[in-house]
mmCIF file of C-alpha atoms and ligand atoms in Angstrom:
data_model
loop_
_atom_site.group_PDB
_atom_site.id
_atom_site.type_symbol
_atom_site.label_atom_id
_atom_site.label_comp_id
_atom_site.label_asym_id
_atom_site.label_seq_id
_atom_site.Cartn_x
_atom_site.Cartn_y
_atom_site.Cartn_z
ATOM 1 C CA MET A 723 12.955 36.269 20.887
ATOM 2 C CA SER A 724 11.778 32.646 20.374
ATOM 3 C CA SER A 725 13.443 31.001 17.383
ATOM 4 C CA THR A 726 11.629 28.923 14.828
ATOM 5 C CA ASP A 727 11.599 25.171 14.762
ATOM 6 C CA ILE A 728 13.833 23.998 11.906
ATOM 7 C CA ARG A 729 11.092 21.616 10.773
ATOM 8 C CA ASN A 730 9.086 24.681 9.689
ATOM 9 C CA LEU A 731 11.503 25.123 6.788
ATOM 10 C CA SER A 732 10.981 23.555 3.354
ATOM 11 C CA ILE A 733 14.040 22.142 1.640
ATOM 12 C CA GLN A 734 14.368 25.337 -0.445
ATOM 13 C CA GLU A 735 14.097 27.587 2.614
ATOM 14 C CA LEU A 736 16.827 25.587 4.433
ATOM 15 C CA ALA A 737 19.067 25.764 1.329
ATOM 16 C CA GLN A 738 18.576 29.595 1.244
ATOM 17 C CA TYR A 739 19.482 29.861 4.889
ATOM 18 C CA LEU A 740 22.568 27.802 4.481
ATOM 19 C CA GLN A 741 23.629 29.763 1.416
ATOM 20 C CA SER A 742 23.159 32.984 3.427
ATOM 21 C CA ILE A 743 25.728 31.816 6.016
ATOM 22 C CA GLY A 744 28.222 30.651 3.390
ATOM 23 C CA GLU A 745 27.535 26.875 3.657
ATOM 24 C CA LYS A 746 27.769 24.473 0.736
ATOM 25 C CA PRO A 747 24.497 23.241 -0.901
ATOM 26 C CA PHE A 748 25.011 19.564 0.032
ATOM 27 C CA ARG A 749 24.644 20.504 3.760
ATOM 28 C CA THR A 750 20.875 20.875 3.113
ATOM 29 C CA ARG A 751 20.628 17.210 2.198
ATOM 30 C CA GLN A 752 22.671 16.218 5.198
ATOM 31 C CA ILE A 753 20.540 18.137 7.626
ATOM 32 C CA PHE A 754 17.327 16.838 6.094
ATOM 33 C CA GLU A 755 18.555 13.321 6.404
ATOM 34 C CA TRP A 756 19.482 13.780 9.989
ATOM 35 C CA ILE A 757 16.083 15.092 10.948
ATOM 36 C CA TYR A 758 13.728 13.081 8.713
ATOM 37 C CA GLN A 759 15.575 9.814 8.079
ATOM 38 C CA LYS A 760 17.814 9.311 11.091
ATOM 39 C CA GLY A 761 15.315 11.088 13.439
ATOM 40 C CA VAL A 762 17.860 12.959 15.556
ATOM 41 C CA GLU A 763 16.431 15.330 18.107
ATOM 42 C CA SER A 764 19.353 17.642 18.634
ATOM 43 C CA PHE A 765 21.781 19.569 16.356
ATOM 44 C CA ASP A 766 24.682 18.168 18.376
ATOM 45 C CA ASN A 767 23.902 14.718 17.075
ATOM 46 C CA MET A 768 24.335 15.790 13.471
ATOM 47 C CA ARG A 769 27.877 14.401 13.488
ATOM 48 C CA ASN A 770 28.969 15.016 9.899
ATOM 49 C CA LEU A 771 28.402 18.794 10.261
ATOM 50 C CA SER A 772 31.147 21.114 11.400
ATOM 51 C CA LYS A 773 31.017 22.409 15.034
ATOM 52 C CA ASP A 774 30.534 25.918 13.699
ATOM 53 C CA LEU A 775 27.533 24.955 11.644
ATOM 54 C CA ARG A 776 25.960 23.019 14.507
ATOM 55 C CA HIS A 777 26.428 26.050 16.652
ATOM 56 C CA SER A 778 24.857 28.330 14.026
ATOM 57 C CA LEU A 779 21.863 26.011 13.750
ATOM 58 C CA GLU A 780 21.458 25.881 17.487
ATOM 59 C CA LYS A 781 21.484 29.720 17.668
ATOM 60 C CA GLU A 782 19.033 30.154 14.843
ATOM 61 C CA PHE A 783 16.553 27.277 15.267
ATOM 62 C CA THR A 784 14.944 24.872 17.724
ATOM 63 C CA LEU A 785 14.395 21.136 17.172
ATOM 64 C CA ARG A 786 12.048 20.012 19.944
ATOM 65 C CA SER A 787 10.472 16.607 19.830
ATOM 66 C CA HIS A 788 6.817 16.249 20.995
ATOM 67 C CA GLN A 789 6.375 15.225 24.569
ATOM 68 C CA VAL A 790 4.033 12.317 25.071
ATOM 69 C CA TYR A 791 1.334 13.372 27.551
ATOM 70 C CA LYS A 792 -0.675 10.187 27.350
ATOM 71 C CA LYS A 793 -0.488 6.890 25.420
ATOM 72 C CA GLU A 794 -3.123 4.237 25.073
ATOM 73 C CA ILE A 795 -2.534 0.880 23.442
ATOM 74 C CA SER A 796 -5.405 -1.149 22.116
ATOM 75 C CA LYS A 797 -5.590 -4.884 22.073
ATOM 76 C CA ASP A 798 -5.348 -4.735 18.268
ATOM 77 C CA GLY A 799 -2.121 -2.788 18.421
ATOM 78 C CA THR A 800 -3.581 0.593 17.592
ATOM 79 C CA THR A 801 -1.780 3.190 19.726
ATOM 80 C CA LYS A 802 -3.100 6.648 20.505
ATOM 81 C CA PHE A 803 -0.784 9.408 21.567
ATOM 82 C CA LEU A 804 -1.674 12.671 23.108
ATOM 83 C CA PHE A 805 1.150 15.044 22.616
ATOM 84 C CA ASN A 806 1.690 18.163 24.660
ATOM 85 C CA LEU A 807 2.043 21.327 22.672
ATOM 86 C CA GLY A 808 2.637 23.517 25.690
ATOM 87 C CA GLY A 809 -0.046 25.391 27.650
ATOM 88 C CA ARG A 810 -3.289 23.424 27.691
ATOM 89 C CA GLN A 811 -2.998 22.423 24.006
ATOM 90 C CA LYS A 812 -2.740 18.766 23.236
ATOM 91 C CA ILE A 813 -2.883 16.889 19.857
ATOM 92 C CA GLU A 814 -3.907 13.432 19.152
ATOM 93 C CA THR A 815 -1.940 11.084 16.772
ATOM 94 C CA VAL A 816 -2.663 7.463 16.146
ATOM 95 C CA LEU A 817 -0.364 4.582 15.080
ATOM 96 C CA ILE A 818 -2.259 1.869 13.232
ATOM 97 C CA PRO A 819 -0.233 -1.312 12.610
ATOM 98 C CA THR A 820 -1.732 -4.082 10.441
ATOM 99 C CA SER A 821 -0.201 -7.107 8.834
ATOM 100 C CA THR A 822 0.347 -5.234 5.537
ATOM 101 C CA ARG A 823 1.072 -1.647 6.502
ATOM 102 C CA THR A 824 1.849 0.712 9.357
ATOM 103 C CA THR A 825 -0.122 3.932 9.210
ATOM 104 C CA VAL A 826 0.015 7.140 11.154
ATOM 105 C CA CYS A 827 -3.147 9.268 11.430
ATOM 106 C CA VAL A 828 -2.044 12.865 11.835
ATOM 107 C CA SER A 829 -3.812 15.956 13.207
ATOM 108 C CA THR A 830 -3.521 19.266 11.387
ATOM 109 C CA GLN A 831 -5.314 21.610 13.709
ATOM 110 C CA ALA A 832 -5.805 21.905 17.509
ATOM 111 C CA GLY A 833 -9.584 21.438 17.571
ATOM 112 C CA CYS A 834 -11.785 21.831 14.526
ATOM 113 C CA LYS A 835 -14.177 24.609 13.419
ATOM 114 C CA PHE A 836 -16.390 22.379 11.240
ATOM 115 C CA GLY A 837 -18.368 20.787 14.087
ATOM 116 C CA CYS A 838 -19.637 17.581 12.452
ATOM 117 C CA LYS A 839 -22.451 16.154 14.587
ATOM 118 C CA PHE A 840 -20.831 12.815 15.212
ATOM 119 C CA CYS A 841 -17.173 13.812 15.789
ATOM 120 C CA ALA A 842 -15.423 14.423 19.104
ATOM 121 C CA SER A 843 -12.798 16.643 17.441
ATOM 122 C CA GLY A 844 -15.279 19.426 16.821
ATOM 123 C CA LEU A 845 -16.685 19.516 20.353
ATOM 124 C CA GLY A 846 -14.265 21.970 21.860
ATOM 125 C CA GLY A 847 -14.142 24.166 18.786
ATOM 126 C CA TRP A 848 -11.083 25.319 16.856
ATOM 127 C CA VAL A 849 -8.082 26.666 18.666
ATOM 128 C CA ARG A 850 -5.395 27.099 15.998
ATOM 129 C CA ASP A 851 -3.710 25.666 13.006
ATOM 130 C CA LEU A 852 -0.680 23.413 13.590
ATOM 131 C CA SER A 853 2.601 24.500 12.140
ATOM 132 C CA CYS A 854 4.554 22.389 9.664
ATOM 133 C CA ALA A 855 6.910 21.506 12.519
ATOM 134 C CA GLU A 856 4.007 20.391 14.716
ATOM 135 C CA ILE A 857 2.677 18.170 11.916
ATOM 136 C CA MET A 858 6.095 16.713 11.126
ATOM 137 C CA GLY A 859 6.834 16.233 14.886
ATOM 138 C CA GLN A 860 3.824 13.876 15.170
ATOM 139 C CA ILE A 861 5.011 11.841 12.218
ATOM 140 C CA LEU A 862 8.613 11.593 13.467
ATOM 141 C CA LYS A 863 7.517 10.505 16.908
ATOM 142 C CA ILE A 864 5.318 7.799 15.465
ATOM 143 C CA LYS A 865 8.124 6.727 13.108
ATOM 144 C CA GLN A 866 10.359 6.154 16.146
ATOM 145 C CA GLU A 867 7.569 4.269 17.886
ATOM 146 C CA ALA A 868 6.869 2.118 14.814
ATOM 147 C CA GLN A 869 10.558 1.126 14.693
ATOM 148 C CA ARG A 870 10.230 -0.029 18.279
ATOM 149 C CA TYR A 871 7.550 -2.408 17.144
ATOM 150 C CA LYS A 872 9.800 -3.427 14.233
ATOM 151 C CA LYS A 873 7.230 -2.024 11.798
ATOM 152 C CA PRO A 874 8.578 0.752 9.585
ATOM 153 C CA LEU A 875 6.042 3.504 8.926
ATOM 154 C CA SER A 876 4.577 3.039 5.465
ATOM 155 C CA HIS A 877 1.472 5.147 5.111
ATOM 156 C CA ILE A 878 0.358 8.637 6.321
ATOM 157 C CA VAL A 879 -3.294 9.694 6.586
ATOM 158 C CA PHE A 880 -4.329 13.246 7.404
ATOM 159 C CA MET A 881 -7.527 12.180 9.085
ATOM 160 C CA GLY A 882 -6.860 13.253 12.710
ATOM 161 C CA THR A 883 -8.193 16.410 14.427
ATOM 162 C CA GLY A 884 -8.904 19.288 12.170
ATOM 163 C CA GLU A 885 -9.709 19.845 8.526
ATOM 164 C CA PRO A 886 -6.387 19.452 6.663
ATOM 165 C CA LEU A 887 -7.348 21.643 3.737
ATOM 166 C CA ASP A 888 -8.235 24.460 6.106
ATOM 167 C CA ASN A 889 -4.520 24.571 7.055
ATOM 168 C CA PHE A 890 -3.444 24.393 3.450
ATOM 169 C CA SER A 891 0.042 25.896 3.276
ATOM 170 C CA ASN A 892 1.373 24.059 6.308
ATOM 171 C CA LEU A 893 -0.205 20.810 5.093
ATOM 172 C CA MET A 894 1.348 21.206 1.712
ATOM 173 C CA LYS A 895 4.744 22.016 3.075
ATOM 174 C CA ALA A 896 4.627 18.988 5.330
ATOM 175 C CA ILE A 897 3.520 16.753 2.418
ATOM 176 C CA ARG A 898 6.490 17.945 0.310
ATOM 177 C CA ILE A 899 8.913 17.065 3.081
ATOM 178 C CA ILE A 900 7.271 13.661 3.595
ATOM 179 C CA ASN A 901 7.421 12.921 -0.102
ATOM 180 C CA ASP A 902 10.968 14.297 -0.840
ATOM 181 C CA GLN A 903 13.725 11.753 -1.315
ATOM 182 C CA LYS A 904 15.841 13.793 1.062
ATOM 183 C CA GLY A 905 13.016 14.080 3.552
ATOM 184 C CA MET A 906 10.982 11.052 4.627
ATOM 185 C CA ASN A 907 10.924 9.582 1.115
ATOM 186 C CA ILE A 908 7.375 8.217 1.406
ATOM 187 C CA GLY A 909 5.603 7.863 -1.937
ATOM 188 C CA ALA A 910 2.716 10.233 -2.737
ATOM 189 C CA ARG A 911 0.327 7.332 -3.206
ATOM 190 C CA ARG A 912 0.955 6.293 0.391
ATOM 191 C CA ILE A 913 -0.257 9.717 1.628
ATOM 192 C CA THR A 914 -3.984 10.435 2.009
ATOM 193 C CA VAL A 915 -5.575 13.733 2.724
ATOM 194 C CA SER A 916 -9.142 13.721 3.904
ATOM 195 C CA THR A 917 -11.558 16.649 3.667
ATOM 196 C CA CYS A 918 -15.097 17.374 4.928
ATOM 197 C CA GLY A 919 -15.795 19.042 1.578
ATOM 198 C CA VAL A 920 -14.220 22.514 1.382
ATOM 199 C CA ILE A 921 -14.801 22.994 -2.292
ATOM 200 C CA PRO A 922 -12.395 25.879 -3.119
ATOM 201 C CA LYS A 923 -9.557 24.048 -1.354
ATOM 202 C CA ILE A 924 -10.340 20.762 -3.249
ATOM 203 C CA ARG A 925 -9.905 22.713 -6.451
ATOM 204 C CA GLN A 926 -6.623 24.254 -5.108
ATOM 205 C CA PHE A 927 -5.461 20.737 -4.102
ATOM 206 C CA ALA A 928 -6.083 19.443 -7.661
ATOM 207 C CA ARG A 929 -3.865 22.227 -9.039
ATOM 208 C CA GLU A 930 -0.955 21.091 -6.866
ATOM 209 C CA GLY A 931 -0.419 18.249 -9.346
ATOM 210 C CA LEU A 932 0.699 15.701 -6.765
ATOM 211 C CA GLN A 933 -0.247 11.981 -6.765
ATOM 212 C CA ILE A 934 -1.637 12.166 -3.179
ATOM 213 C CA GLU A 935 -4.765 10.256 -2.404
ATOM 214 C CA LEU A 936 -7.884 12.309 -1.697
ATOM 215 C CA ALA A 937 -10.634 11.116 0.647
ATOM 216 C CA ILE A 938 -13.919 12.904 0.958
ATOM 217 C CA SER A 939 -15.841 12.580 4.229
ATOM 218 C CA LEU A 940 -19.238 12.361 2.676
ATOM 219 C CA HIS A 941 -21.283 10.834 5.517
ATOM 220 C CA GLY A 942 -24.612 11.876 4.028
ATOM 221 C CA TYR A 943 -26.516 10.734 0.965
ATOM 222 C CA ASP A 944 -28.157 14.003 -0.065
ATOM 223 C CA ASN A 945 -28.396 17.647 0.925
ATOM 224 C CA GLY A 946 -30.831 17.086 3.745
ATOM 225 C CA SER A 947 -29.010 14.241 5.493
ATOM 226 C CA ARG A 948 -25.620 15.950 5.058
ATOM 227 C CA ASN A 949 -27.036 19.251 6.483
ATOM 228 C CA VAL A 950 -28.044 17.445 9.624
ATOM 229 C CA LEU A 951 -24.604 15.774 10.146
ATOM 230 C CA MET A 952 -22.151 18.205 8.651
ATOM 231 C CA PRO A 953 -22.681 22.014 9.048
ATOM 232 C CA VAL A 954 -20.151 22.485 6.187
ATOM 233 C CA ASN A 955 -22.788 21.340 3.785
ATOM 234 C CA LYS A 956 -24.748 24.614 4.281
ATOM 235 C CA LYS A 957 -21.815 26.451 2.639
ATOM 236 C CA TYR A 958 -20.792 23.722 0.211
ATOM 237 C CA PRO A 959 -23.851 21.651 -0.653
ATOM 238 C CA PHE A 960 -23.928 18.020 -1.534
ATOM 239 C CA ASP A 961 -24.579 18.477 -5.273
ATOM 240 C CA GLU A 962 -21.883 21.070 -5.714
ATOM 241 C CA LEU A 963 -19.461 18.778 -3.764
ATOM 242 C CA MET A 964 -20.173 15.882 -6.051
ATOM 243 C CA ALA A 965 -19.722 18.103 -9.147
ATOM 244 C CA THR A 966 -16.446 19.209 -7.779
ATOM 245 C CA CYS A 967 -15.369 15.586 -7.249
ATOM 246 C CA ARG A 968 -16.200 14.885 -10.899
ATOM 247 C CA GLU A 969 -14.082 17.908 -11.956
ATOM 248 C CA TYR A 970 -11.236 16.650 -9.674
ATOM 249 C CA ILE A 971 -11.273 13.154 -11.189
ATOM 250 C CA GLN A 972 -11.279 14.494 -14.681
ATOM 251 C CA GLN A 973 -8.464 16.992 -13.971
ATOM 252 C CA THR A 974 -6.210 14.699 -11.980
ATOM 253 C CA LYS A 975 -7.168 11.333 -13.533
ATOM 254 C CA ARG A 976 -7.161 10.040 -9.960
ATOM 255 C CA GLN A 977 -9.888 8.171 -8.036
ATOM 256 C CA ILE A 978 -11.336 9.510 -4.855
ATOM 257 C CA THR A 979 -12.170 7.519 -1.712
ATOM 258 C CA PHE A 980 -15.479 8.467 -0.077
ATOM 259 C CA GLU A 981 -15.768 7.931 3.659
ATOM 260 C CA TYR A 982 -19.307 7.170 4.746
ATOM 261 C CA ILE A 983 -20.376 6.757 8.405
ATOM 262 C CA LEU A 984 -23.010 4.245 9.171
ATOM 263 C CA ILE A 985 -25.398 5.489 11.832
ATOM 264 C CA LYS A 986 -28.409 3.423 12.769
ATOM 265 C CA ASP A 987 -31.669 4.727 11.249
ATOM 266 C CA VAL A 988 -29.813 7.827 9.924
ATOM 267 C CA THR A 989 -27.394 6.999 7.068
ATOM 268 C CA CYS A 990 -27.983 3.334 6.224
ATOM 269 C CA SER A 991 -31.535 3.349 4.808
ATOM 270 C CA GLU A 992 -32.964 2.275 1.424
ATOM 271 C CA LYS A 993 -33.385 5.919 0.564
ATOM 272 C CA ALA A 994 -29.679 6.372 1.134
ATOM 273 C CA ILE A 995 -28.928 3.614 -1.402
ATOM 274 C CA LYS A 996 -31.144 5.219 -4.019
ATOM 275 C CA CYS A 997 -29.701 8.673 -3.539
ATOM 276 C CA LEU A 998 -26.069 7.416 -3.533
ATOM 277 C CA LYS A 999 -26.742 5.388 -6.693
ATOM 278 C CA GLN A 1000 -27.926 8.627 -8.393
ATOM 279 C CA ALA A 1001 -25.048 10.848 -6.999
ATOM 280 C CA PHE A 1002 -22.347 8.439 -8.014
ATOM 281 C CA LYS A 1003 -23.522 7.824 -11.578
ATOM 282 C CA GLY A 1004 -20.451 7.775 -13.806
ATOM 283 C CA ILE A 1005 -17.942 8.100 -10.922
ATOM 284 C CA ILE A 1006 -15.484 5.278 -10.427
ATOM 285 C CA CYS A 1007 -14.673 5.413 -6.759
ATOM 286 C CA LYS A 1008 -14.279 3.471 -3.556
ATOM 287 C CA MET A 1009 -16.521 3.939 -0.645
ATOM 288 C CA ASN A 1010 -15.231 3.224 2.833
ATOM 289 C CA LEU A 1011 -18.015 2.286 5.230
ATOM 290 C CA ILE A 1012 -17.315 3.162 8.818
ATOM 291 C CA SER A 1013 -19.563 2.001 11.589
ATOM 292 C CA TYR A 1014 -20.272 4.772 13.971
ATOM 293 C CA ASN A 1015 -17.961 4.794 16.958
ATOM 294 C CA SER A 1016 -19.987 6.199 19.859
ATOM 295 C CA VAL A 1017 -19.187 9.508 21.444
ATOM 296 C CA SER A 1018 -21.107 10.133 24.717
ATOM 297 C CA GLU A 1019 -22.136 13.678 23.666
ATOM 298 C CA PHE A 1020 -24.160 12.370 20.718
ATOM 299 C CA ASP A 1021 -27.230 10.190 20.711
ATOM 300 C CA TYR A 1022 -26.412 8.186 17.583
ATOM 301 C CA LYS A 1023 -25.946 4.495 17.566
ATOM 302 C CA ALA A 1024 -24.055 2.054 15.363
ATOM 303 C CA PRO A 1025 -26.040 -0.359 13.252
ATOM 304 C CA PHE A 1026 -25.710 -4.098 13.801
ATOM 305 C CA TYR A 1027 -23.094 -5.777 11.720
ATOM 306 C CA LYS A 1028 -25.818 -7.540 9.704
ATOM 307 C CA GLU A 1029 -27.193 -4.143 8.657
ATOM 308 C CA VAL A 1030 -23.649 -2.922 7.747
ATOM 309 C CA LEU A 1031 -23.179 -5.981 5.509
ATOM 310 C CA GLU A 1032 -26.622 -5.522 3.917
ATOM 311 C CA PHE A 1033 -25.835 -1.855 3.184
ATOM 312 C CA LYS A 1034 -22.507 -2.774 1.645
ATOM 313 C CA ASN A 1035 -24.027 -5.470 -0.582
ATOM 314 C CA ASN A 1036 -26.778 -3.126 -1.616
ATOM 315 C CA LEU A 1037 -24.222 -0.503 -2.709
ATOM 316 C CA GLU A 1038 -22.279 -3.097 -4.620
ATOM 317 C CA GLU A 1039 -25.378 -4.233 -6.428
ATOM 318 C CA ASN A 1040 -25.972 -0.668 -7.379
ATOM 319 C CA GLY A 1041 -22.520 -0.295 -8.891
ATOM 320 C CA ILE A 1042 -20.680 1.373 -5.918
ATOM 321 C CA HIS A 1043 -17.613 -0.418 -4.854
ATOM 322 C CA ALA A 1044 -17.677 -0.400 -1.056
ATOM 323 C CA THR A 1045 -15.450 -1.800 1.688
ATOM 324 C CA ILE A 1046 -16.235 -2.035 5.405
ATOM 325 C CA ARG A 1047 -13.468 -0.450 7.451
ATOM 326 C CA ARG A 1048 -12.517 -2.691 10.275
ATOM 327 C CA PRO A 1049 -12.976 -0.728 13.529
ATOM 328 C CA ARG A 1050 -9.550 -0.107 15.134
ATOM 329 C CA GLY A 1051 -8.742 0.791 18.789
ATOM 330 C CA LYS A 1052 -12.365 0.511 20.012
ATOM 331 C CA ASP A 1053 -11.149 -0.237 23.520
ATOM 332 C CA ILE A 1054 -9.138 3.013 23.645
ATOM 333 C CA ASN A 1055 -11.527 5.753 22.604
ATOM 334 C CA GLY A 1056 -11.002 4.830 18.987
ATOM 335 C CA ALA A 1057 -12.995 7.640 17.321
ATOM 336 C CA CYS A 1058 -11.164 10.686 15.973
ATOM 337 C CA GLY A 1059 -10.483 13.318 18.663
ATOM 338 C CA GLN A 1060 -11.972 11.287 21.559
ATOM 339 C CA LEU A 1061 -8.823 11.049 23.641
ATOM 340 C CA ARG A 1062 -8.074 14.744 23.227
ATOM 341 C CA HIS A 1063 -11.622 15.697 23.954
ATOM 342 C CA LEU A 1064 -11.835 13.585 27.111
ATOM 343 C CA GLN A 1065 -8.575 15.093 28.295
ATOM 344 C CA LEU A 1066 -9.834 18.654 27.700
ATOM 345 C CA ARG A 1067 -13.166 17.916 29.397
ATOM 346 C CA HIS A 1068 -11.259 16.422 32.389
ATOM 347 C CA CYS A 1069 -9.110 19.544 32.620
ATOM 348 C CA THR A 1070 -12.160 21.857 32.436
ATOM 349 C CA THR A 1071 -13.890 19.921 35.134
ATOM 350 C CA ILE A 1072 -10.944 20.072 37.404
ATOM 351 C CA ASN A 1073 -10.440 23.801 36.725
ATOM 352 C CA SER A 1074 -14.093 24.584 37.477
ATOM 353 C CA ARG A 1075 -14.268 22.703 40.745
HETATM 354 S S1 SF4 B 1266 -15.045 15.030 11.012
HETATM 355 FE FE1 SF4 B 1266 -13.287 16.239 10.485
HETATM 356 S S2 SF4 B 1266 -14.071 18.186 9.769
HETATM 357 FE FE2 SF4 B 1266 -15.677 17.166 10.916
HETATM 358 S S3 SF4 B 1266 -15.467 17.965 13.094
HETATM 359 FE FE3 SF4 B 1266 -14.374 16.039 12.888
HETATM 360 S S4 SF4 B 1266 -12.243 16.678 12.421
HETATM 361 FE FE4 SF4 B 1266 -13.598 18.402 11.920
#
């Protein structure tokens, strides 16, 4: 019988297990510190535990670190990792160092079922949810890597492959470990969860009562434009999504960041400005403008920088605070899911030869 990875356990679950084998409560803190702060990858290295306890943990659990299958480093320092999950499954995780912060962009699912029409992650469809251990494994590996560059990990964004809120319970379990003082001890405001707009889950997320940042991948300016780019809009339409965002802000007293992709002749028109102005009436928010990062399967193009700037200024003149996100890792398949997708496509081509 295969045993579970210990990183699938919340702090309460680990405490319960330790109590069931007659161990003292403080052992929970020690084990969490070994895994999440000191980053050990074997029970044997947990040197302040008794031999018996280490043996029990070894028998009951696994603690396997992710194996790097591929690593690409951009000129700007952005580093993409493809981790092997066993079988043909791979996940993509990105380390993004800047002068002020070091961020890891984490995947929550192998593949994605939402199929946005500009995103490489949705191209191969959804395979499965990642477990809490698989989510934490990515962060721990990147934490190690960041130390190597002498840049401690400071921010975590759930914006990699998959829809985080579609894997809600594993996501929340991971967030609690990241946020816990005995776990990774990273403040809630340094953690961002992005969603394509799964309305019931946004409501559930609001009820969690955490100070986590929420980002909405909007990418369209009304129902029609969003329908074309994001199939999720057919189930959860634009107006309903905006109404849910208003509810969220009222309930949590927190701002939302809206992610907006700039695609030439599609999302950065004058009509878009008018519609966004209307949609954002009374909402204090930040809009992140992301110039489209080309994926060969789609015909879209990025606008010229002049158009990007013009769009941003127009938004600002219409009362919407906007920033242009600096493109990172363009020379290494920078768009979300591109590296994983290229690898899967490569394997499929080889297998069908
Ligand atoms: S943008 Fe997000 S939700 Fe849409 S296909 Fe890509 S990973 Fe999935």
